[in-house]
Coordinates of C-alpha atoms in Angstrom, one line a residue:
Chain N
A1 CA 67.9 -27.5 17.6
Q2 CA 66.4 -24.3 16.8
K3 CA 64.2 -23.3 13.8
V4 CA 61.9 -21.1 12.8
T5 CA 59.3 -21.8 9.7
Q6 CA 57.5 -19.5 8.0
A7 CA 55.1 -22.1 5.5
Q8 CA 53.5 -18.8 4.0
T9 CA 56.4 -17.7 1.0
E10 CA 54.0 -14.9 -0.6
I11 CA 50.5 -13.6 0.4
S12 CA 48.3 -11.8 -1.7
V13 CA 45.2 -9.8 -0.1
V14 CA 42.7 -6.8 -1.4
E15 CA 42.6 -3.5 1.4
K16 CA 40.7 -4.3 3.4
E17 CA 41.2 -7.5 3.8
D18 CA 42.1 -9.1 7.8
V19 CA 45.7 -11.4 6.9
T20 CA 47.3 -13.9 9.0
L21 CA 50.7 -14.7 8.5
D22 CA 52.0 -18.4 10.3
C23 CA 54.6 -18.7 12.1
V24 CA 56.0 -21.7 13.8
Y25 CA 58.8 -22.1 16.6
E26 CA 61.0 -25.3 17.7
T27 CA 62.8 -24.4 20.1
R28 CA 64.5 -26.8 23.5
D29 CA 64.5 -24.3 25.3
T30 CA 61.4 -23.6 28.1
T31 CA 62.9 -20.9 27.9
Y32 CA 62.9 -18.2 25.3
Y33 CA 62.2 -15.4 23.0
L34 CA 59.8 -14.4 20.8
F35 CA 60.0 -11.7 17.6
W36 CA 58.6 -10.3 14.5
Y37 CA 60.1 -7.8 12.0
K38 CA 59.0 -6.0 10.0
Q39 CA 61.6 -5.4 6.5
P40 CA 59.5 -2.9 4.4
P41 CA 61.1 -1.9 0.3
S42 CA 62.9 -0.1 1.7
G43 CA 65.1 -2.2 2.8
E44 CA 65.1 -2.7 6.5
L45 CA 63.8 -4.2 9.5
V46 CA 61.7 -3.1 12.2
F47 CA 61.4 -4.3 15.2
L48 CA 56.9 -5.6 15.8
I49 CA 56.8 -7.2 19.1
R50 CA 58.2 -9.4 21.5
R51 CA 57.2 -12.3 23.2
N52 CA 58.5 -14.1 25.9
S53 CA 57.6 -18.2 26.2
F54 CA 55.9 -17.8 30.1
D55 CA 53.4 -15.0 28.6
E56 CA 51.0 -17.1 26.5
Q57 CA 48.7 -13.6 25.7
N58 CA 47.8 -12.6 22.6
E59 CA 48.4 -9.0 22.4
I60 CA 46.5 -6.6 20.0
S61 CA 48.6 -3.6 18.7
G62 CA 45.6 -0.9 16.8
R63 CA 45.5 -3.0 13.8
Y64 CA 47.3 -6.4 14.4
S65 CA 47.9 -9.0 17.2
W66 CA 49.4 -12.0 18.0
N67 CA 48.8 -14.9 18.6
F68 CA 50.9 -17.3 20.6
Q69 CA 50.6 -20.6 21.6
K70 CA 52.6 -22.6 22.9
S71 CA 50.7 -26.1 22.8
T72 CA 51.2 -25.3 18.9
S73 CA 54.7 -23.7 18.6
S74 CA 52.9 -21.5 16.8
F75 CA 52.8 -16.8 16.9
N76 CA 50.6 -16.4 14.5
F77 CA 50.9 -12.4 13.3
T78 CA 47.1 -11.1 12.0
I79 CA 46.9 -7.7 10.0
T80 CA 43.3 -5.9 10.7
A81 CA 41.9 -4.5 7.5
S82 CA 44.7 -4.4 6.1
Q83 CA 46.7 -1.7 3.8
V84 CA 49.2 -0.9 1.1
V85 CA 51.4 0.7 4.1
D86 CA 51.5 -2.9 5.5
S87 CA 53.0 -4.4 1.8
A88 CA 56.8 -5.7 3.7
V89 CA 58.9 -8.5 4.3
Y90 CA 58.7 -9.8 6.9
F91 CA 59.9 -12.0 10.0
C92 CA 59.1 -14.2 12.2
A93 CA 62.8 -14.9 15.1
L94 CA 63.4 -16.8 17.9
S95 CA 65.7 -16.3 20.8
E96 CA 66.5 -18.7 23.2
A97 CA 66.3 -16.5 27.0
W98 CA 69.1 -18.4 28.9
G99 CA 71.8 -18.5 26.5
A100 CA 74.5 -15.7 26.4
T101 CA 74.2 -15.0 22.3
N102 CA 71.3 -13.9 22.1
K103 CA 71.3 -14.2 18.5
L104 CA 68.0 -15.2 16.7
I105 CA 67.3 -17.5 14.3
F106 CA 64.7 -16.3 11.6
G107 CA 62.6 -17.3 9.5
T108 CA 62.5 -16.8 5.5
G109 CA 60.2 -14.2 5.3
T110 CA 56.8 -14.0 3.8
L111 CA 56.3 -11.2 2.1
L112 CA 53.0 -9.8 1.9
A113 CA 51.3 -7.3 -0.5
V114 CA 48.3 -6.0 -0.1
Q115 CA 45.7 -4.1 -3.7
P116 CA 44.7 -0.7 -3.5
Chain A
D1 CA 70.7 10.7 12.6
A2 CA 70.8 6.6 13.2
D3 CA 71.5 4.2 16.0
V4 CA 73.0 1.9 14.2
T5 CA 75.4 3.2 11.0
Q6 CA 76.6 1.4 8.0
T7 CA 78.4 2.4 5.7
P8 CA 78.3 2.5 2.2
R9 CA 74.8 1.1 2.0
N10 CA 75.8 0.6 -1.7
R11 CA 78.2 -1.2 -3.2
I12 CA 79.5 -2.9 -6.2
T13 CA 82.4 -4.2 -6.7
K14 CA 83.8 -7.4 -9.0
T15 CA 85.4 -11.2 -8.1
G16 CA 88.1 -11.6 -6.1
K17 CA 88.5 -7.5 -4.6
R18 CA 88.7 -6.7 -0.8
I19 CA 86.2 -5.3 0.9
M20 CA 85.6 -3.4 4.1
L21 CA 81.5 -3.0 5.2
E22 CA 81.3 -0.9 8.3
C23 CA 79.0 -0.1 11.1
S24 CA 78.9 1.9 14.2
Q25 CA 77.0 2.6 17.0
T26 CA 75.6 5.5 19.3
K27 CA 73.6 3.2 21.3
G28 CA 76.0 1.8 24.1
H29 CA 75.6 -1.6 23.7
D30 CA 78.2 -4.2 24.1
R31 CA 76.8 -6.8 21.8
M32 CA 77.8 -6.6 17.6
Y33 CA 76.6 -8.9 15.2
W34 CA 77.0 -9.1 10.9
Y35 CA 74.3 -10.7 9.5
R36 CA 73.3 -12.0 6.1
Q37 CA 70.5 -11.9 3.7
D38 CA 69.4 -14.2 0.8
P39 CA 66.1 -13.3 -1.2
G40 CA 63.7 -16.6 0.0
L41 CA 66.5 -17.5 2.7
G42 CA 66.0 -14.8 5.6
L43 CA 68.4 -14.2 8.1
Q44 CA 71.6 -15.7 8.7
L45 CA 74.3 -14.6 11.7
I46 CA 77.3 -14.3 10.4
Y47 CA 79.2 -13.4 12.8
Y48 CA 79.1 -11.9 16.7
S49 CA 81.5 -9.7 19.3
F50 CA 79.7 -9.4 23.0
D51 CA 83.1 -6.7 24.2
V52 CA 86.0 -5.7 21.5
K53 CA 87.6 -9.2 23.4
D54 CA 85.2 -11.4 21.9
I55 CA 84.4 -12.7 18.1
N56 CA 82.2 -15.6 17.9
K57 CA 81.6 -17.6 14.7
G58 CA 78.2 -17.9 13.3
E59 CA 76.6 -20.0 10.9
I60 CA 78.2 -19.2 7.8
S61 CA 81.6 -17.2 8.4
D62 CA 83.5 -19.1 5.6
G63 CA 85.1 -16.4 3.6
Y64 CA 84.1 -13.4 5.7
S65 CA 86.7 -12.1 8.1
V66 CA 85.7 -9.7 10.9
S67 CA 87.6 -6.8 13.4
R68 CA 86.1 -4.8 16.4
Q69 CA 88.1 -2.2 17.0
A70 CA 86.2 -0.6 19.6
Q71 CA 83.1 -1.3 21.6
A72 CA 81.1 0.9 19.1
K73 CA 82.7 -0.1 15.6
F74 CA 82.6 -4.1 14.5
S75 CA 83.5 -4.8 10.7
L76 CA 82.6 -7.2 8.7
S77 CA 85.5 -8.3 5.9
L78 CA 85.6 -10.5 2.8
E79 CA 88.9 -11.0 1.6
S80 CA 88.2 -12.1 -2.3
A81 CA 85.0 -11.5 -2.6
I82 CA 83.3 -13.8 -4.9
P83 CA 79.4 -13.5 -6.5
N84 CA 77.6 -16.0 -4.7
Q85 CA 78.8 -13.2 -1.5
T86 CA 75.8 -11.1 -3.9
A87 CA 73.5 -10.4 -0.8
L88 CA 71.7 -6.8 1.2
Y89 CA 74.3 -7.2 5.0
F90 CA 73.3 -6.3 8.5
C91 CA 75.0 -5.5 11.3
A92 CA 72.9 -4.7 14.4
T93 CA 73.1 -4.8 18.2
S94 CA 72.6 -5.8 21.5
Q95 CA 72.1 -5.2 25.0
A96 CA 73.7 -8.3 27.5
G97 CA 70.9 -10.0 28.3
N98 CA 68.4 -12.3 27.7
T99 CA 66.2 -10.5 25.9
G100 CA 67.6 -11.2 22.4
E101 CA 66.3 -8.0 20.6
L102 CA 68.4 -6.8 18.0
F103 CA 68.7 -3.2 16.9
F104 CA 69.2 -3.2 13.3
G105 CA 70.7 -0.9 11.0
E106 CA 69.7 0.0 7.6
G107 CA 71.8 -2.6 5.4
S108 CA 74.4 -2.3 2.8
R109 CA 74.1 -4.0 -0.3
L110 CA 77.1 -5.9 -2.1
T111 CA 76.6 -6.5 -5.5
V112 CA 79.9 -8.9 -6.9
L113 CA 80.2 -9.2 -10.9

């Protein structure tokens, strides 16, 4: 069965600190997609990144970076020089690639609080 | 305007009442989904639809029903609301295919007293 685990329930950092949000997944599929979504206090879900299982290259987008390691079934998310606006709940999610459903399996989320 | 619109955004109701949450999209996607978010549980899939004639149960469909009135519209009903259905509900859409990316509405917060 597919499963996504975000062991960190809450993280609190001070502005300008770097922070890494962990995501560990389980799947028997050889082809799959991984996602990160951000949910700010306003409540909407904001797509951040999609990574397919064949692409293990790390990705950087401004202050955000993602480390995908198939060997450890992890897809961790790092925010460099955190800012108060980064305060949000962050969800990691997994989707089977070759199934017909496009269903996302979500982790339980990590609440990140960035203190000024 | 948002590509995926949910109404109402907030609703307070009483136990036993029938409630409908509506979702409409302008993205032209065939696939639509209803998710429920509870604190500490992430998002759980209630129902999903691949097209107007295709409706499927998700992980937590008990107590809910859906209707796909058109390609662009997918509504979620609670026939007899109960307090543990108090949650934040999200509608989402996706294109048919293998990428799995979902586009979410802004959420409907439902409180059942």
